[in-house]
């Protein structure tokens, strides 16, 4: 059987969901471009003879489970959705590399002692329903379907209208280890002159919705001193967030804002901004968010407006499994750079759910991510495929990868 190699698969995906205007990608989950990518994945998996399973949360997994091969599986994969106007690599690189790594293992005659799954998680970016890593959180039971089913997108479509949902799916219960390959979202590997690295953990991070409420009025007739304009507290808060994050060496961003009623000649009645905050410790993140909230509240009060803050998808610090990391590092020769991740990943959700997890990063020459300029050179992508195939081969053969089979190791 001939299957497309990494470069052919990668080229075939490049036009899907790409904006002619910006060159960036709009691959929101359960919309047409992401649907096309999923159909592509199912086709590629099926033509390789893998058995495809679709859980009821929109996650898909393709299994390599030759007859008689059982036991805790090794899972690899990533996601196919993108942020709005995102890059080509964040997510799809891990999925395409997983298929290409599987092809290498087959070509090398690897006979697995345990199943290998290639997973595609849904709504990793939270670009449609607002919650990061929604598919993996639902699959491990870290998010409740009863709460999530009524999340709505910008058009008022409910999550429950696009996926069936149900109880957390059982398929992750049979997984003993997860290895996700991802484009690096920084310049750590450029600085270390290395094509591939591994991750130590993920910074605590989260999203908070800030609702500033005031009173709508006429932009001309209402005297400046009579207004209750919520835009002012929002604007001050965006500046304060940037300043506080710089002062503490952390990250704070308002990248999304909605204004009601959004008229040029109308003092707004409400401004909603979403804060994305990340820090190198849980205390750092709590302190950062508390200080931004304090300043926002004080300013809102001075303006005769009000503020309500609601946390959405907050994730604590993640440390990837040291035993699995050590094994992966050893399989890769013991000298690949280890980097912290300041971006969130489904890998963090699985690790926190008790599945030993590791990540591989592929060098990104610009360090830019979540933007059209995100990139990785073809040679580095192929080095990533090679590293992933090496790690997976070591994990699916010989002693088991995680605590489930500790006694056998
Ligand atoms: C995911 O990519 C995130 O860190 O926002
Ligand atoms: Mn991302
Ligand atoms: Mn990603």
Coordinates of N, CA and C in Angstrom, one line a residue, residues 12-18 26-44 80:
X12 N -1.2 18.8 1.2 CA -2.6 18.7 0.8 C -3.5 19.5 1.9
X13 N -2.9 19.7 3.1 CA -3.7 20.5 4.1 C -3.6 22.0 3.9
X14 N -2.5 22.4 3.3 CA -2.2 23.9 3.3 C -3.4 24.8 2.8
X15 N -4.1 24.4 1.8 CA -5.2 25.3 1.3 C -6.4 25.3 2.3
X16 N -6.6 24.3 3.1 CA -7.8 24.2 3.9 C -8.0 25.2 5.0
X17 N -9.0 26.1 4.8 CA -9.3 27.1 5.9 C -8.3 28.3 5.8
X18 N -7.6 28.4 4.7 CA -6.6 29.5 4.6 C -7.3 30.8 4.1
X26 N -8.5 29.8 9.4 CA -9.7 29.9 10.2 C -10.3 28.5 10.2
X27 N -9.9 27.7 11.2 CA -10.3 26.3 11.3 C -11.0 26.1 12.6
X28 N -12.2 26.8 12.7 CA -13.0 26.7 13.9 C -13.6 25.3 14.0
X29 N -13.7 24.8 15.2 CA -14.3 23.4 15.3 C -15.7 23.3 14.8
X30 N -16.0 22.2 14.1 CA -17.3 21.9 13.6 C -17.8 22.9 12.6
X31 N -16.9 23.6 12.0 CA -17.2 24.4 10.8 C -16.5 23.7 9.6
X32 N -16.7 24.3 8.4 CA -16.4 23.5 7.2 C -14.9 23.1 7.1
X33 N -14.0 24.1 7.4 CA -12.6 23.8 7.2 C -12.1 22.7 8.2
X34 N -12.5 22.8 9.4 CA -12.1 21.8 10.4 C -12.8 20.4 10.1
X35 N -14.0 20.5 9.5 CA -14.7 19.3 9.1 C -13.9 18.6 8.0
X36 N -13.4 19.4 7.1 CA -12.6 18.9 6.0 C -11.3 18.2 6.5
X37 N -10.7 18.8 7.5 CA -9.5 18.3 8.1 C -9.8 16.9 8.8
X38 N -10.9 16.9 9.5 CA -11.3 15.6 10.2 C -11.5 14.5 9.1
X39 N -12.2 14.9 8.0 CA -12.5 13.9 7.0 C -11.2 13.4 6.4
X40 N -10.3 14.3 6.2 CA -9.0 14.0 5.7 C -8.3 13.0 6.7
X41 N -8.4 13.3 8.0 CA -7.7 12.4 9.0 C -8.3 11.0 8.9
X42 N -9.6 10.9 8.9 CA -10.3 9.6 8.9 C -9.9 8.9 7.6
X43 N -9.8 9.6 6.5 CA -9.5 8.9 5.3 C -8.0 8.4 5.3
X44 N -7.1 9.2 5.9 CA -5.7 8.7 6.0 C -5.6 7.6 6.9
X80 N -6.7 19.7 15.3 CA -6.8 20.3 13.9 C -7.4 21.6 13.9

